[in-house]
Short mmCIF file of C-alpha atoms in Angstrom, two decimals:
data_model
loop_
_atom_site.label_atom_id
_atom_site.label_comp_id
_atom_site.label_asym_id
_atom_site.label_seq_id
_atom_site.Cartn_x
_atom_site.Cartn_y
_atom_site.Cartn_z
CA ASP A 1 10.65 -10.78 11.52
CA ILE A 2 9.55 -11.87 8.08
CA GLN A 3 11.46 -10.31 5.18
CA MET A 4 10.05 -9.92 1.67
CA THR A 5 12.51 -9.96 -1.23
CA GLN A 6 11.44 -9.03 -4.73
CA SER A 7 13.42 -9.71 -7.89
CA PRO A 8 14.48 -8.32 -10.18
CA SER A 9 14.53 -4.73 -8.93
CA SER A 10 14.01 -3.58 -12.52
CA LEU A 11 13.51 -5.07 -15.95
CA SER A 12 13.07 -4.03 -19.56
CA ALA A 13 10.98 -6.06 -21.96
CA SER A 14 9.39 -5.68 -25.36
CA ILE A 15 5.70 -5.21 -26.07
CA GLY A 16 4.09 -8.63 -26.14
CA ASP A 17 6.76 -10.29 -23.98
CA ARG A 18 5.92 -12.50 -21.03
CA VAL A 19 7.16 -10.86 -17.83
CA THR A 20 7.66 -12.61 -14.49
CA ILE A 21 8.33 -10.95 -11.14
CA THR A 22 9.29 -12.97 -8.08
CA CYS A 23 8.60 -12.32 -4.40
CA ARG A 24 10.18 -14.48 -1.71
CA ALA A 25 9.24 -14.54 1.98
CA SER A 26 11.86 -15.43 4.58
CA GLN A 27 9.37 -17.82 6.17
CA GLY A 28 6.11 -19.40 5.10
CA ILE A 29 3.15 -17.06 4.74
CA SER A 30 0.63 -19.51 3.21
CA ASN A 31 -1.12 -17.50 0.45
CA TYR A 32 -1.37 -14.19 2.35
CA LEU A 33 0.16 -12.21 -0.48
CA ALA A 34 -1.08 -9.30 -2.57
CA TRP A 35 0.37 -7.59 -5.64
CA TYR A 36 0.09 -3.90 -6.52
CA GLN A 37 0.86 -1.77 -9.55
CA GLN A 38 2.01 1.80 -9.01
CA LYS A 39 2.41 4.32 -11.81
CA PRO A 40 4.48 7.49 -11.28
CA GLY A 41 2.71 10.06 -9.14
CA LYS A 42 -0.23 7.75 -8.46
CA ALA A 43 -1.42 5.62 -5.58
CA PRO A 44 -0.85 1.87 -5.76
CA LYS A 45 -3.56 -0.26 -7.35
CA LEU A 46 -4.47 -3.71 -6.06
CA LEU A 47 -3.94 -6.36 -8.78
CA MET A 48 -4.09 -9.64 -6.90
CA TYR A 49 -4.83 -10.99 -3.44
CA ALA A 50 -4.58 -14.41 -1.85
CA ALA A 51 -1.57 -14.87 -4.15
CA SER A 52 -3.61 -15.76 -7.22
CA THR A 53 -7.04 -14.09 -7.08
CA LEU A 54 -7.43 -11.34 -9.65
CA GLN A 55 -8.96 -8.14 -8.28
CA SER A 56 -12.12 -7.04 -10.08
CA GLY A 57 -11.40 -5.03 -13.22
CA VAL A 58 -7.78 -6.11 -13.61
CA PRO A 59 -6.92 -7.43 -17.10
CA SER A 60 -6.61 -11.19 -17.40
CA ARG A 61 -3.04 -10.92 -18.75
CA PHE A 62 -2.04 -10.55 -15.09
CA SER A 63 -1.77 -13.74 -13.08
CA GLY A 64 -0.30 -14.77 -9.76
CA SER A 65 0.92 -18.02 -8.29
CA GLY A 66 2.72 -19.48 -5.32
CA SER A 67 2.26 -20.44 -1.71
CA GLY A 68 4.48 -20.66 1.33
CA THR A 69 7.62 -18.70 0.55
CA ASP A 70 7.80 -18.27 -3.23
CA PHE A 71 5.40 -16.24 -5.32
CA THR A 72 5.27 -14.91 -8.87
CA LEU A 73 3.38 -12.23 -10.73
CA THR A 74 3.19 -12.82 -14.47
CA ILE A 75 2.16 -10.47 -17.24
CA SER A 76 1.42 -12.77 -20.17
CA SER A 77 1.80 -10.13 -22.89
CA LEU A 78 3.35 -6.83 -21.83
CA GLN A 79 1.43 -3.73 -22.91
CA PRO A 80 2.59 -0.08 -22.90
CA GLU A 81 0.18 0.75 -20.07
CA ASP A 82 1.88 -1.86 -17.86
CA VAL A 83 4.93 0.38 -17.38
CA ALA A 84 4.94 0.79 -13.61
CA THR A 85 6.53 -0.38 -10.39
CA TYR A 86 5.08 -3.57 -8.93
CA TYR A 87 5.04 -4.42 -5.23
CA CYS A 88 4.21 -7.56 -3.35
CA GLU A 89 2.71 -7.34 0.14
CA ASN A 90 2.64 -9.97 2.85
CA TYR A 91 -0.43 -9.68 5.09
CA SER A 92 0.00 -12.83 7.17
CA SER A 93 0.83 -10.57 10.10
CA ALA A 94 1.64 -6.84 10.13
CA PRO A 95 1.58 -5.82 6.45
CA LEU A 96 4.99 -5.73 4.81
CA PHE A 97 5.84 -4.71 1.27
CA GLY A 98 8.58 -6.00 -0.97
CA GLY A 99 11.11 -3.55 -2.37
CA GLY A 100 9.42 -3.17 -5.75
CA THR A 101 10.15 -4.08 -9.37
CA LYS A 102 10.26 -1.34 -11.99
CA VAL A 103 9.00 -2.54 -15.37
CA GLN A 104 9.99 -0.62 -18.50
CA ILE A 105 9.58 -1.09 -22.23
CA LYS A 106 12.69 -2.02 -24.18
CA GLN B 1 -18.35 4.57 -5.84
CA VAL B 2 -15.75 4.15 -3.12
CA GLN B 3 -13.53 7.21 -2.65
CA LEU B 4 -10.88 8.20 -0.16
CA VAL B 5 -10.04 11.90 -0.35
CA GLN B 6 -7.04 13.16 1.61
CA SER B 7 -6.09 16.60 2.87
CA GLY B 8 -3.57 18.79 1.11
CA ALA B 9 0.21 18.99 1.21
CA GLU B 10 1.96 20.08 4.38
CA VAL B 11 5.34 21.65 5.12
CA LYS B 12 6.57 21.27 8.68
CA LYS B 13 9.69 22.08 10.64
CA PRO B 14 11.69 19.39 12.43
CA GLY B 15 10.19 18.60 15.81
CA ALA B 16 6.68 19.62 14.80
CA SER B 17 3.63 17.39 14.34
CA VAL B 18 1.44 16.84 11.29
CA LYS B 19 -2.12 15.55 11.00
CA VAL B 20 -3.43 14.18 7.71
CA SER B 21 -7.10 13.43 7.06
CA CYS B 22 -8.80 10.86 4.84
CA LYS B 23 -12.50 11.27 4.07
CA ALA B 24 -14.28 8.11 2.97
CA SER B 25 -17.41 7.81 0.87
CA GLY B 26 -19.29 5.19 -1.09
CA TYR B 27 -19.16 2.39 1.47
CA MET B 28 -19.89 1.67 5.14
CA PHE B 29 -17.05 3.49 6.89
CA THR B 30 -17.35 1.46 10.10
CA GLY B 31 -17.15 -1.84 8.25
CA TYR B 32 -13.50 -1.75 7.20
CA HIS B 33 -10.17 -0.87 8.74
CA ILE B 34 -8.30 2.12 7.30
CA HIS B 35 -4.56 1.63 6.91
CA TRP B 36 -1.86 4.27 6.51
CA VAL B 37 1.11 3.69 4.20
CA ARG B 38 3.88 6.12 3.40
CA GLN B 39 6.39 6.43 0.58
CA ALA B 40 9.56 8.50 0.79
CA PRO B 41 10.70 10.16 -2.47
CA GLY B 42 11.98 7.49 -4.86
CA GLN B 43 11.51 4.75 -2.29
CA GLY B 44 9.14 1.86 -1.64
CA LEU B 45 5.97 1.50 0.40
CA GLU B 46 6.05 1.45 4.20
CA TRP B 47 3.05 0.37 6.27
CA MET B 48 2.41 2.51 9.36
CA GLY B 49 -0.66 1.00 11.01
CA TRP B 50 -4.45 0.72 10.97
CA ILE B 51 -7.52 2.20 12.64
CA ASN B 52 -10.79 0.36 13.15
CA PRO B 53 -13.47 3.05 12.71
CA ASN B 54 -16.07 0.80 14.32
CA ASN B 55 -14.52 1.01 17.78
CA GLY B 56 -11.52 3.35 17.45
CA GLY B 57 -9.03 0.58 18.06
CA ALA B 58 -5.65 1.03 16.40
CA PHE B 59 -2.50 -0.98 15.77
CA TYR B 60 0.80 0.62 14.84
CA ALA B 61 3.97 -0.61 13.21
CA GLN B 62 6.65 -0.97 15.85
CA ARG B 63 8.92 1.68 14.40
CA PHE B 64 6.21 4.35 14.74
CA GLN B 65 4.92 3.44 18.19
CA GLY B 66 5.05 6.40 20.55
CA ARG B 67 5.11 8.85 17.68
CA VAL B 68 1.95 8.07 15.68
CA THR B 69 -1.72 8.35 16.54
CA MET B 70 -4.53 7.15 14.30
CA THR B 71 -8.10 8.24 14.95
CA SER B 72 -11.44 8.29 13.20
CA ASP B 73 -14.66 10.31 13.28
CA THR B 74 -17.75 8.33 12.32
CA SER B 75 -19.87 11.49 12.16
CA SER B 76 -17.87 12.63 9.13
CA ASP B 77 -16.52 9.27 7.89
CA THR B 78 -12.98 10.60 8.23
CA ALA B 79 -9.79 8.92 9.41
CA TYR B 80 -6.74 10.76 10.64
CA VAL B 81 -3.07 10.05 11.17
CA GLU B 82 -0.92 12.29 13.33
CA LEU B 83 2.86 11.96 13.42
CA SER B 84 4.86 13.87 16.00
CA SER B 85 8.54 14.77 16.53
CA LEU B 86 9.03 15.03 12.79
CA ILE B 87 12.48 14.57 11.25
CA SER B 88 13.63 15.02 7.67
CA ASP B 89 13.30 11.27 7.07
CA ASP B 90 9.54 11.64 7.58
CA THR B 91 9.35 13.54 4.28
CA ALA B 92 7.07 11.31 2.23
CA VAL B 93 3.73 10.87 0.55
CA TYR B 94 1.24 9.53 3.09
CA TYR B 95 -1.59 7.33 1.79
CA CYS B 96 -4.72 6.04 3.45
CA ALA B 97 -6.10 2.76 2.14
CA LYS B 98 -9.24 0.73 2.75
CA ASN B 99 -8.83 -2.85 3.92
CA ASN B 100 -10.04 -5.60 1.59
CA TRP B 101 -11.33 -8.34 3.84
CA PHE B 102 -10.02 -10.98 1.42
CA GLY B 103 -6.54 -9.50 1.46
CA GLY B 104 -4.68 -6.34 0.58
CA PHE B 105 -5.93 -2.78 0.23
CA ASP B 106 -8.52 -2.27 -2.47
CA PHE B 107 -8.99 1.50 -2.46
CA TRP B 108 -6.42 4.21 -1.82
CA GLY B 109 -6.46 7.92 -1.20
CA GLN B 110 -4.65 10.19 -3.63
CA GLY B 111 -1.79 10.74 -1.21
CA THR B 112 -0.64 13.70 0.89
CA MET B 113 2.88 15.05 0.54
CA VAL B 114 4.45 15.94 3.88
CA THR B 115 7.74 17.82 3.70
CA VAL B 116 9.87 18.24 6.80
CA SER B 117 12.41 21.00 6.38
CA SER B 118 13.99 23.69 8.47
#
């Protein structure tokens, strides 16, 4: 079975910082990867699909890259409203989520 | 606009069953799979399976097979998930989500808290 490993599990950064979250698949999944943002008490929100395609309405400070086994989600300039937990999801076969990365403001 | 509205919170005893509904609006219900994802308190997201409202076909995650049933009613544009033989570890928020044909889940229900407690 494919495993999805996210890192770090949490991070603190300052407003305006560039933030990078990594998701690694235990075997190649092409670009069948999505990213979600989840705020406390809310449902997840789709940010990105096909590894690098921005979902409609998502701010352009979010970007995604990668293919095969290694993927990144980047926030180019962290904003207060970006405080959330971020999940990657592999949909090359049965959907599987990474463990999540909690992003906080320093 | 697309909306998925779920049924309210449930409290069940161990061994019982629970059925959660998800009413869709704002799009063609039969055109997209509905997936179910759950989240235990303080934990990550766990995919449970999908239902194809067009033909009623379903596919379940291996760990739930034999214990989960997903159905849909096209007359009311509503999807359902039923989980049986509940244990305390089934305590979680259960979400329905609409499939995005290009990848991922683009719309989610608000979540339904299911508590299993004696």
